[in-house]
Coordinates of C-alpha atoms in Angstrom, one line a residue:
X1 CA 4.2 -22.9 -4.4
X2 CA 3.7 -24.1 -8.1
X3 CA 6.0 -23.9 -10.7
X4 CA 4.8 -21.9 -13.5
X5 CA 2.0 -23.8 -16.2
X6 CA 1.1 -22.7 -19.5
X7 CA -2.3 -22.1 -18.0
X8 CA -1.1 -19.6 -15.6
X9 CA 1.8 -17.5 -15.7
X10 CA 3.8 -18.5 -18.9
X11 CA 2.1 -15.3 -20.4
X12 CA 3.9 -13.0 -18.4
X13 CA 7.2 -14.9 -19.1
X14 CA 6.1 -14.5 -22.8
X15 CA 5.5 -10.8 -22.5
X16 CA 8.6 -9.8 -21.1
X17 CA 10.4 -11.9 -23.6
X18 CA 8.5 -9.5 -26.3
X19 CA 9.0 -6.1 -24.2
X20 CA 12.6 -6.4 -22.4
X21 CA 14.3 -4.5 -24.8
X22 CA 12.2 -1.4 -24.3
X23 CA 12.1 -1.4 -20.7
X24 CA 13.6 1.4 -18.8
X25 CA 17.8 0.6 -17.8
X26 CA 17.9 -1.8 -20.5
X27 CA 21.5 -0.5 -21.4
X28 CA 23.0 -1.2 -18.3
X29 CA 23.7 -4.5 -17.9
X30 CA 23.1 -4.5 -13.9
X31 CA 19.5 -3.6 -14.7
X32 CA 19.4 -6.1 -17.6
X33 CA 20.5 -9.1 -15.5
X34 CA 18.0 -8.3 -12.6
X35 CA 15.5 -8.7 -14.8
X36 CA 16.7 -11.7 -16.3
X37 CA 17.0 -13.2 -13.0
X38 CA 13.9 -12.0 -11.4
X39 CA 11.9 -13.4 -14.2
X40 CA 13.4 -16.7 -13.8
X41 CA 12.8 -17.3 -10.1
X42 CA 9.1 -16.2 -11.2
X43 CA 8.9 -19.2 -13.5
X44 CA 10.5 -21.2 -10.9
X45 CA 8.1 -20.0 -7.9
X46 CA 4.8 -19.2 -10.0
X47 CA 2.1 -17.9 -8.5
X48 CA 0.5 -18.2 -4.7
X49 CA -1.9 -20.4 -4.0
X50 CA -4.1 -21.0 -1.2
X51 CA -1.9 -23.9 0.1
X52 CA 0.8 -21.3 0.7
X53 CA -0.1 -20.2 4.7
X54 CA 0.3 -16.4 4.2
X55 CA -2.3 -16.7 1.1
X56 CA -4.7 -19.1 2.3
X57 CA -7.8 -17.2 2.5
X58 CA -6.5 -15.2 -0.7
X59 CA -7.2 -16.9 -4.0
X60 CA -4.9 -14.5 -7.6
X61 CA -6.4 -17.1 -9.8
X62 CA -8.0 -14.0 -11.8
X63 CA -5.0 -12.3 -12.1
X64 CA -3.7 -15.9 -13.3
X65 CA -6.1 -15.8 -15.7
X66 CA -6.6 -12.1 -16.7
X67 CA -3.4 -12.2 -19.3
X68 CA -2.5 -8.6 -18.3
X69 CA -0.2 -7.0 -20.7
X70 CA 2.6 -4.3 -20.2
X71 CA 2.0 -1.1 -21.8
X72 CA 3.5 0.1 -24.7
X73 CA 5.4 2.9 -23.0
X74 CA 2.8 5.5 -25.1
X75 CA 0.3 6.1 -22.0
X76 CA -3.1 7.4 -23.4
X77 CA -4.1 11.1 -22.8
X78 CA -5.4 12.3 -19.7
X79 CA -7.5 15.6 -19.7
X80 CA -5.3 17.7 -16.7
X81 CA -8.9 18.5 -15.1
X82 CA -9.2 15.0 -14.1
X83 CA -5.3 15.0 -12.8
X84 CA -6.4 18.3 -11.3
X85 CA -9.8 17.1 -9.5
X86 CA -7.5 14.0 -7.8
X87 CA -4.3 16.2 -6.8
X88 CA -3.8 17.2 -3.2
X89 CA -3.6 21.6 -3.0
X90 CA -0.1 22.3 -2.4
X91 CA 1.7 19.5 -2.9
X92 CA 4.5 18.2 -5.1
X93 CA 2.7 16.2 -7.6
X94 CA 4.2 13.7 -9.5
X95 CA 1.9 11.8 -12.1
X96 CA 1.7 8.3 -13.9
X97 CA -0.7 6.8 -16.3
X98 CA -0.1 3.2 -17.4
X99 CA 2.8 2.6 -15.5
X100 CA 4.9 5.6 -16.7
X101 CA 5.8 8.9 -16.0
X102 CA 4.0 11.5 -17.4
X103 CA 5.9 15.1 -16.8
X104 CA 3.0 17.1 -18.6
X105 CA 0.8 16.2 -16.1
X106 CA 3.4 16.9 -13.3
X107 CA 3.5 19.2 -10.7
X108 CA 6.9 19.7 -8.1
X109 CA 7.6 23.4 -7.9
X110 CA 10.5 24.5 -7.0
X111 CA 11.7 22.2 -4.0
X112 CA 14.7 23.2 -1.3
X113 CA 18.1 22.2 -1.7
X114 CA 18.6 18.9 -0.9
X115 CA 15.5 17.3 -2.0
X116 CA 15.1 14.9 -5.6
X117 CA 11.8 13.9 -6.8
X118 CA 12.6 12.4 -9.7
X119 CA 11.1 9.8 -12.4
X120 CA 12.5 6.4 -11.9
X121 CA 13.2 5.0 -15.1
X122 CA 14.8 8.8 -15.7
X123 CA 17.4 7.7 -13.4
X124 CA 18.2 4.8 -14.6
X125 CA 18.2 5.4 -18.5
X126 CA 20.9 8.2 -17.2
X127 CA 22.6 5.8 -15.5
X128 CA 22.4 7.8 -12.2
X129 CA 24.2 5.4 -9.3
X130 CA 23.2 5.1 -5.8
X131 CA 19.6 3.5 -6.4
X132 CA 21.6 0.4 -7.2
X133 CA 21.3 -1.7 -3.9
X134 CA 17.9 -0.9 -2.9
X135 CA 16.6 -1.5 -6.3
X136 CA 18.1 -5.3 -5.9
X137 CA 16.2 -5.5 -3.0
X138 CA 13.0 -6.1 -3.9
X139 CA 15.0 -9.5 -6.0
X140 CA 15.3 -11.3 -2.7
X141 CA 11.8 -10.5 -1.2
X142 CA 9.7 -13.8 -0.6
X143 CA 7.0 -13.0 -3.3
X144 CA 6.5 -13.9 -6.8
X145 CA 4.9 -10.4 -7.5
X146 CA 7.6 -9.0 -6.4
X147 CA 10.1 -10.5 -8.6
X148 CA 7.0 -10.1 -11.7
X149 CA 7.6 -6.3 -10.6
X150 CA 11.2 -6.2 -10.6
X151 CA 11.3 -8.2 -13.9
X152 CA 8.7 -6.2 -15.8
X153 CA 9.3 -2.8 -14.0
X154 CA 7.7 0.5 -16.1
X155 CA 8.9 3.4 -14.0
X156 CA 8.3 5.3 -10.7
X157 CA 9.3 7.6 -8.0
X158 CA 12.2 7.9 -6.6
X159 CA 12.8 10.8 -3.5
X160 CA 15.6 11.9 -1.9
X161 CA 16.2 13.8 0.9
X162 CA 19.7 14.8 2.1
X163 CA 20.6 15.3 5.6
X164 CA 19.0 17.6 7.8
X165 CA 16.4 19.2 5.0
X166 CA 12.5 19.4 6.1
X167 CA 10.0 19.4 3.0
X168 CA 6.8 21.1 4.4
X169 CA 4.7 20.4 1.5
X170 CA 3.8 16.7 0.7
X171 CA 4.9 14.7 -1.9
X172 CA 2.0 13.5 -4.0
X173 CA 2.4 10.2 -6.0
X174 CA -0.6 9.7 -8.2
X175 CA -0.7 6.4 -10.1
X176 CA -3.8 6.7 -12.5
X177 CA -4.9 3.5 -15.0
X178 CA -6.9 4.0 -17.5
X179 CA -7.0 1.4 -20.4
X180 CA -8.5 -1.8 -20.1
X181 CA -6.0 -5.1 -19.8
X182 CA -2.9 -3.6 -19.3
X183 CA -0.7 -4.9 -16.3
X184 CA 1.1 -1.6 -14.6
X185 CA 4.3 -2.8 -12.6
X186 CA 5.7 0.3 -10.7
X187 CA 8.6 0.8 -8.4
X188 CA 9.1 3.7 -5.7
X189 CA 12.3 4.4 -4.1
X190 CA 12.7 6.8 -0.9
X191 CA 15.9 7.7 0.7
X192 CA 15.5 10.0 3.7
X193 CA 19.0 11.0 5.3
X194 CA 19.5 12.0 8.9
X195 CA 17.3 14.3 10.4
X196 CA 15.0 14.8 7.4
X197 CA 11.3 14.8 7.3
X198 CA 8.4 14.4 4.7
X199 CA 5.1 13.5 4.2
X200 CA 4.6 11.3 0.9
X201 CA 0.8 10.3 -0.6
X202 CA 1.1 7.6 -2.5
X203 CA -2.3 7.4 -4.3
X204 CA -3.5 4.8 -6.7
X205 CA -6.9 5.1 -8.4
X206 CA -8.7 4.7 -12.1
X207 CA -10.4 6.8 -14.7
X208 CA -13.6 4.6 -15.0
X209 CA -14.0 1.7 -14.7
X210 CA -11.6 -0.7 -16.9
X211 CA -10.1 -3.6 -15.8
X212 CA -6.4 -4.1 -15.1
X213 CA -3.6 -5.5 -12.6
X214 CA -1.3 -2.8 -10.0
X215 CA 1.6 -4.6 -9.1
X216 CA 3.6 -2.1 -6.8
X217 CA 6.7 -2.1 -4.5
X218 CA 7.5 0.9 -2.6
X219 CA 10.6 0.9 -0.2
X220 CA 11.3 3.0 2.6
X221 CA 14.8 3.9 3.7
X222 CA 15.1 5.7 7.1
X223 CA 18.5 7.7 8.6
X224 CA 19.0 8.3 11.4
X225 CA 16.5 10.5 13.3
X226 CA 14.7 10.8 9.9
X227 CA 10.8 11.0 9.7
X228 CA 8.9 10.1 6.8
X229 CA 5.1 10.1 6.8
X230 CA 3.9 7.6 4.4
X231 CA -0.2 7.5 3.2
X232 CA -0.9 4.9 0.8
X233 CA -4.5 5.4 -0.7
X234 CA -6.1 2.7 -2.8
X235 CA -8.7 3.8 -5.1
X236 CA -8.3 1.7 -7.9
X237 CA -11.5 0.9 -10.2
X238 CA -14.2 -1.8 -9.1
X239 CA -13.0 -4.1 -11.8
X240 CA -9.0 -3.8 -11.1
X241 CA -6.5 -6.3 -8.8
X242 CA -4.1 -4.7 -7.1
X243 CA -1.1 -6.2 -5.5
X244 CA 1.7 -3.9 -3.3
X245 CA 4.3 -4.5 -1.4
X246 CA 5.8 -1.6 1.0
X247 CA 9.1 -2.1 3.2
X248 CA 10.4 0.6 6.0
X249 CA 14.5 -0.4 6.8
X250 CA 14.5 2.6 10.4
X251 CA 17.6 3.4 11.6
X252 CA 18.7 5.1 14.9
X253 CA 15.7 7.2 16.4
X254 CA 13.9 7.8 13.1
X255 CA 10.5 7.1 12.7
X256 CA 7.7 6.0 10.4
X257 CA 3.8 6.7 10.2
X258 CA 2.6 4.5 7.6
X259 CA -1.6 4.5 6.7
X260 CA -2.9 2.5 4.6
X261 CA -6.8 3.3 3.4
X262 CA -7.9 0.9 0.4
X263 CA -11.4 1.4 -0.6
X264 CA -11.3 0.0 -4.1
X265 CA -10.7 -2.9 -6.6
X266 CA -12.4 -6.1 -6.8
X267 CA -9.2 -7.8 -5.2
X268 CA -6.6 -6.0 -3.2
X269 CA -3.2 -7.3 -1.4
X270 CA -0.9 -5.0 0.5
X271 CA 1.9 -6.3 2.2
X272 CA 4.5 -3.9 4.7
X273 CA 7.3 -5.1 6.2
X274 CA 8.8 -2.7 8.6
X275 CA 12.4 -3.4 10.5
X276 CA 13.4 -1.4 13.3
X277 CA 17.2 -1.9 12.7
X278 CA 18.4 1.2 14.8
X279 CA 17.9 1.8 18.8
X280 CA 14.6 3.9 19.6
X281 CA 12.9 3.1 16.3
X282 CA 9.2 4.2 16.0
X283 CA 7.2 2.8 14.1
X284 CA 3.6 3.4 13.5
X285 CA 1.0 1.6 11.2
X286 CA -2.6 2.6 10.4
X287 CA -4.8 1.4 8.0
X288 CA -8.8 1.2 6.9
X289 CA -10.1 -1.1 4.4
X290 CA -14.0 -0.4 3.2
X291 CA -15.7 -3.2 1.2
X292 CA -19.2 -4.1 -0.2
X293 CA -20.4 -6.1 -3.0
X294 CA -17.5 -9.0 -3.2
X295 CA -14.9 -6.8 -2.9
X296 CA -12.0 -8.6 -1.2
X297 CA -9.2 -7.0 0.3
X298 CA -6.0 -8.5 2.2
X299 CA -3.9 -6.6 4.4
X300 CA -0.4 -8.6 5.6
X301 CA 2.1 -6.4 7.9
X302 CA 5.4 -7.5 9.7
X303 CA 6.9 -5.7 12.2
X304 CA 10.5 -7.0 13.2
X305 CA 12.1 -5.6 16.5
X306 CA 15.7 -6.4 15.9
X307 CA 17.5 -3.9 18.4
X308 CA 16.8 -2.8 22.2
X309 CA 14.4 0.3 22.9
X310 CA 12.1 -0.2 19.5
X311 CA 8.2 0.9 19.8
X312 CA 5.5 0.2 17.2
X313 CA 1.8 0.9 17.4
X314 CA -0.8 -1.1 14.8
X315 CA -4.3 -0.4 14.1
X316 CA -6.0 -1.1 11.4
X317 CA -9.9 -1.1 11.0
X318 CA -12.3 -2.5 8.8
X319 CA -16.0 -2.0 7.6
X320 CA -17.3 -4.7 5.3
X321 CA -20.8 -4.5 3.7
X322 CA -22.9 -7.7 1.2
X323 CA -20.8 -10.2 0.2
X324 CA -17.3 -8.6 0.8
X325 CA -14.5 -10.2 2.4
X326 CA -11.1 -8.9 4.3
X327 CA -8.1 -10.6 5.2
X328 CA -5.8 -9.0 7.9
X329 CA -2.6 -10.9 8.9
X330 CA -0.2 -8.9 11.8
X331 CA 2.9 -10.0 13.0
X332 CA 5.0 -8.6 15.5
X333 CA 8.6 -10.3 16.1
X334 CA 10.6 -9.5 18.7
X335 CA 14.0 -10.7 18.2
X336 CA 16.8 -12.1 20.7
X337 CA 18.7 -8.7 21.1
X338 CA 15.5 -6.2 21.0
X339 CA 15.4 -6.1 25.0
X340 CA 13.0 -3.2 26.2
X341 CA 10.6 -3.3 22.9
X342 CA 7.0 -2.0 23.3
X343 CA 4.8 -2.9 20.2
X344 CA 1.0 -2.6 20.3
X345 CA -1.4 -4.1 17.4
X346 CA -5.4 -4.0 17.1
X347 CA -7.5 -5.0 14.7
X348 CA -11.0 -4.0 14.7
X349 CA -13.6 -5.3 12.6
X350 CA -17.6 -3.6 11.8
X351 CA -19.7 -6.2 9.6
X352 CA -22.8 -4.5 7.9
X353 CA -24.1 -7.6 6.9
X354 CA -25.0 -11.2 7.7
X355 CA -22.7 -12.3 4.9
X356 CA -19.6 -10.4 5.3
X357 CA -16.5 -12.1 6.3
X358 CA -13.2 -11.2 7.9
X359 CA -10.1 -13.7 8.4
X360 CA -8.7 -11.7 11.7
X361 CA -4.9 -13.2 12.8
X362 CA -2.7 -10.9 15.2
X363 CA 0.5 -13.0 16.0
X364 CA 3.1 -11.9 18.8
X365 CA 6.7 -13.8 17.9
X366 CA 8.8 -12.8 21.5
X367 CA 12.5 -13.9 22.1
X368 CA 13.3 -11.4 24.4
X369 CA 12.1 -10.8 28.0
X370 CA 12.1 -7.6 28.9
X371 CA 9.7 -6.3 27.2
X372 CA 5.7 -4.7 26.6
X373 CA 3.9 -6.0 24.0
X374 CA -0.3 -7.0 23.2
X375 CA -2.5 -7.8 21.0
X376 CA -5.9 -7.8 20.8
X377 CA -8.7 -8.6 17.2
X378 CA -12.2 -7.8 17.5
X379 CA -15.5 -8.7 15.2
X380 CA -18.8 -7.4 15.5
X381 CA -21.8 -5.7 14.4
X382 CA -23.3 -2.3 15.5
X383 CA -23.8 -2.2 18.8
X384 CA -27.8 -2.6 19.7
X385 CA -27.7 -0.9 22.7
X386 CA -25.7 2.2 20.8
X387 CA -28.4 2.2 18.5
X388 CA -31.3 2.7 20.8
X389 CA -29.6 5.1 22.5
X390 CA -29.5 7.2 19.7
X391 CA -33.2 6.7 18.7
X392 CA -34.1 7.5 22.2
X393 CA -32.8 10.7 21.1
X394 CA -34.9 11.2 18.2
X395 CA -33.0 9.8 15.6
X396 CA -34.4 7.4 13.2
X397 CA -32.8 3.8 12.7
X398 CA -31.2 4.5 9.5
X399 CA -29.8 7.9 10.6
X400 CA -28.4 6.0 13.5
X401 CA -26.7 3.5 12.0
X402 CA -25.7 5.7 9.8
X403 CA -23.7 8.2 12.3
X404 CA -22.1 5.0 14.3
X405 CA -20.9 3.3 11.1
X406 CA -19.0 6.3 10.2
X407 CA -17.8 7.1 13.4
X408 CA -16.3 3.9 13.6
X409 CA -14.4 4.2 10.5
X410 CA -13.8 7.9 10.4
X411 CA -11.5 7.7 13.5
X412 CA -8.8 6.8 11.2
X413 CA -9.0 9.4 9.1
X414 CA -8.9 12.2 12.1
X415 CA -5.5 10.2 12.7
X416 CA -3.9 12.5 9.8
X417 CA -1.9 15.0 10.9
X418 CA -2.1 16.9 7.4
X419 CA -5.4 18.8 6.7
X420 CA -5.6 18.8 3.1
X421 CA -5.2 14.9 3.5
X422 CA -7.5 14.6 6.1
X423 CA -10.1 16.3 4.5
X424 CA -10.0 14.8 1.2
X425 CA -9.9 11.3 3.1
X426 CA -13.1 12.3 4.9
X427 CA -14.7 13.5 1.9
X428 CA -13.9 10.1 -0.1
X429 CA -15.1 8.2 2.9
X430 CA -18.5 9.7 2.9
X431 CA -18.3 9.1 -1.0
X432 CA -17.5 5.6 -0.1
X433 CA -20.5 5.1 2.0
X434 CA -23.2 6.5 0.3
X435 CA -25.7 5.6 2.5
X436 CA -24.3 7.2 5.4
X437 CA -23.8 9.9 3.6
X438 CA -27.1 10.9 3.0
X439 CA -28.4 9.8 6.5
X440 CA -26.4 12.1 7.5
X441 CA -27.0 14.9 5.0

């Protein structure tokens, strides 16, 4: 990687210099020096380029370029209607415009003993302990965003779920951006304790169409026999880049379901990294990407076996349309001492056009030998034969094409468990390809 230039990412130096003092935790000197010393191995790493392997087929120059700034810490005012048109019915809602917290807007009735939804900058301007460790994390990752987001950190969620307590209502996380040029970096924290259970929506999406840079890191912190659901939707405007990084530490017999469904921004990066620490992990990772125009979207996931008797499953599915481009990079490592491991990962592929591309790399890392593991990447168009088999029927061309491209991707969706979830993902993907939708119409 490059050292920071003036010509790329000096500016972000310079603007934390200018903002630091306001930034939430700046009276605890913990928070103060993780700042200091995330912004400094920034400057020292700088910004991926395409000579680094894990972003060769993903260029940031524009957000190089783009000279995003950090908000003021006065978000602009949203009309509750348009909170209220995006929130899922029944769920806990917790809103952010800009990068902060906006409790107005907010939504978490009154939640069972043992569970903390909670802003987190409010935490740490009260000094609350315990988010120490995992907030330090993010410091050592191997990403220069994520030290930019550690450094320059606005606010976020933080949930917390004590032992044994089931929340049956989700947990919605709505991230909106609304004013052109700033740079939103946001930080969500989940702690679920033994035996506890939630499903958490972490949604990210734009009033209009103004461009700006997401820069998110969301980690995951599993008990034992704990099971969080975790749906990550990105809707961010046409115009936007969005970068995230998502982590998943399992313990003994707990599990994760983790989705991933990014359908906007003009470039889009999400990175997970799950670790199945504890014996008889699950671990489950889902994801669609929809693009057209020149859209380009990235997807890289790590799965790390580290004990005996782990199982992960991967799928993730793409439909790209024009010019539009997707990157999808899997790895699954099974380590020395992760004897018995079962792990699974497809990748599947629908190009609407002759110009389309997708960069397509499943990898398989196996130190162990007892164990059941594949992988398998496919690439392709619509299936001819498919096609006149369903004009045979009476269907027209476009109609046909039509009902096999959204069967292809809508197979993902029916993978939600939650209804309301479901169904709002169903009726975005049909938004999302309008000319299916009114084939099928």
């Amino acid at each position: 990687m490059n050292a920071v230039t003036p010509d790329s990412g000096l500016h972000y130096l310079e603007d934390f210099t200018r903002n630091k003092a306001s930034l939430p935790g700046r009276q605890q000197p913990w928070v103060a020096a993780l700042r200091e010393a995330a912004m400094r191995k920034f400057v020292a790493t700088g910004f991926p380029t395409r000579h680094d392997e894990d972003w060769k087929y993903t260029s940031v120059a524009p957000i190089e370029r783009g000279r995003f700034l950090l908000s003021s810490g006065q978000p602009r005012a949203v009309d509750k209607p348009q909170v209220e048109a995006r929130a899922l019915p029944g769920a806990h809602l917790l809103v952010f415009v800009d990068g902060y917290h906006v409790p107005s807007l907010s939504k978490v009735d009154a939640l069972p003993a043992g569970v903390s939804i909670a802003s987190l900058a409010t935490l740490l301007e009260r000094r609350r302990s315990g988010i120490e460790t995992q907030f330090d994390a993010a410091a050592s990752y191997p990403s220069a965003f994520a030290a930019l987001n550690v450094a320059c950190m606005t606010d976020g969620a933080c949930v917390h779920l004590a032992k044994g307590v089931r929340l049956d209502a989700p947990i919605h996380l709505l991230f909106l951006s609304v004013t052109f040029g700033l740079a939103a970096h946001t930080r969500s924290l989940v702690f679920a304790e033994e035996d506890s259970h939630a499903v958490i929506v972490e949604h990210h999406a734009a009033l209009g169409t103004p461009v700006y840079f997401t820069n998110t890191v969301t980690d995951i912190v599993l008990g034992r026999r704990a099971q969080i659901e975790h749906h990550k939707l990105q809707q961010e405007s046409a115009r936007a880049f969005h970068i995230a990084a998502i982590t998943a530490d399992l313990a003994e017999q707990s599990r994760l379901i983790s989705t991933s469904f990014a359908l906007g921004a003009a470039l889009a990066r999400t990175d997970i990294l799950a670790k199945l620490n504890g014996e008889g992990a699950e671990c489950s990772l889902d994801g669609l990407y929809v693009a057209d125009g020149r859209q380009h979207i990235d997807h890289h996931t790590r799965i790390d076996h580290n004990v005996p008797r782990g199982t992960s499953r991967e799928l993730y599915k793409g439909v790209l349309d024009d010019a539009s481009r997707a990157v999808f990079n899997g790895k699954v490592i099974v380590h020395p001492d992760a004897q018995r491991s079962d792990a699974a990962q497809t990748n599947r592929n629908l190009l609407l056009s002759e110009h389309a591309e997708i960069d397509t790399k499943p990898q398989l890392e196996i130190w162990a030998d007892d164990v059941k593991c594949s992988h398998a990447a496919t690439v392709g168009q619509l299936d001819a034969g498919q096609i006149f088999y369903l004009r045979s029927r009476g269907l027209d061309e476009e109609t046909a094409r039509a009902l096999l491209t959204y069967g292809f991707a809508a197979e993902m969706v029916q993978r939600i468990e939650h209804p309301g979830l479901r169904q709002r993902l169903d009726d975005l993907l049909r938004e999302r390809l309008p000319q299916q939708l009114e084939a099928l119409s």
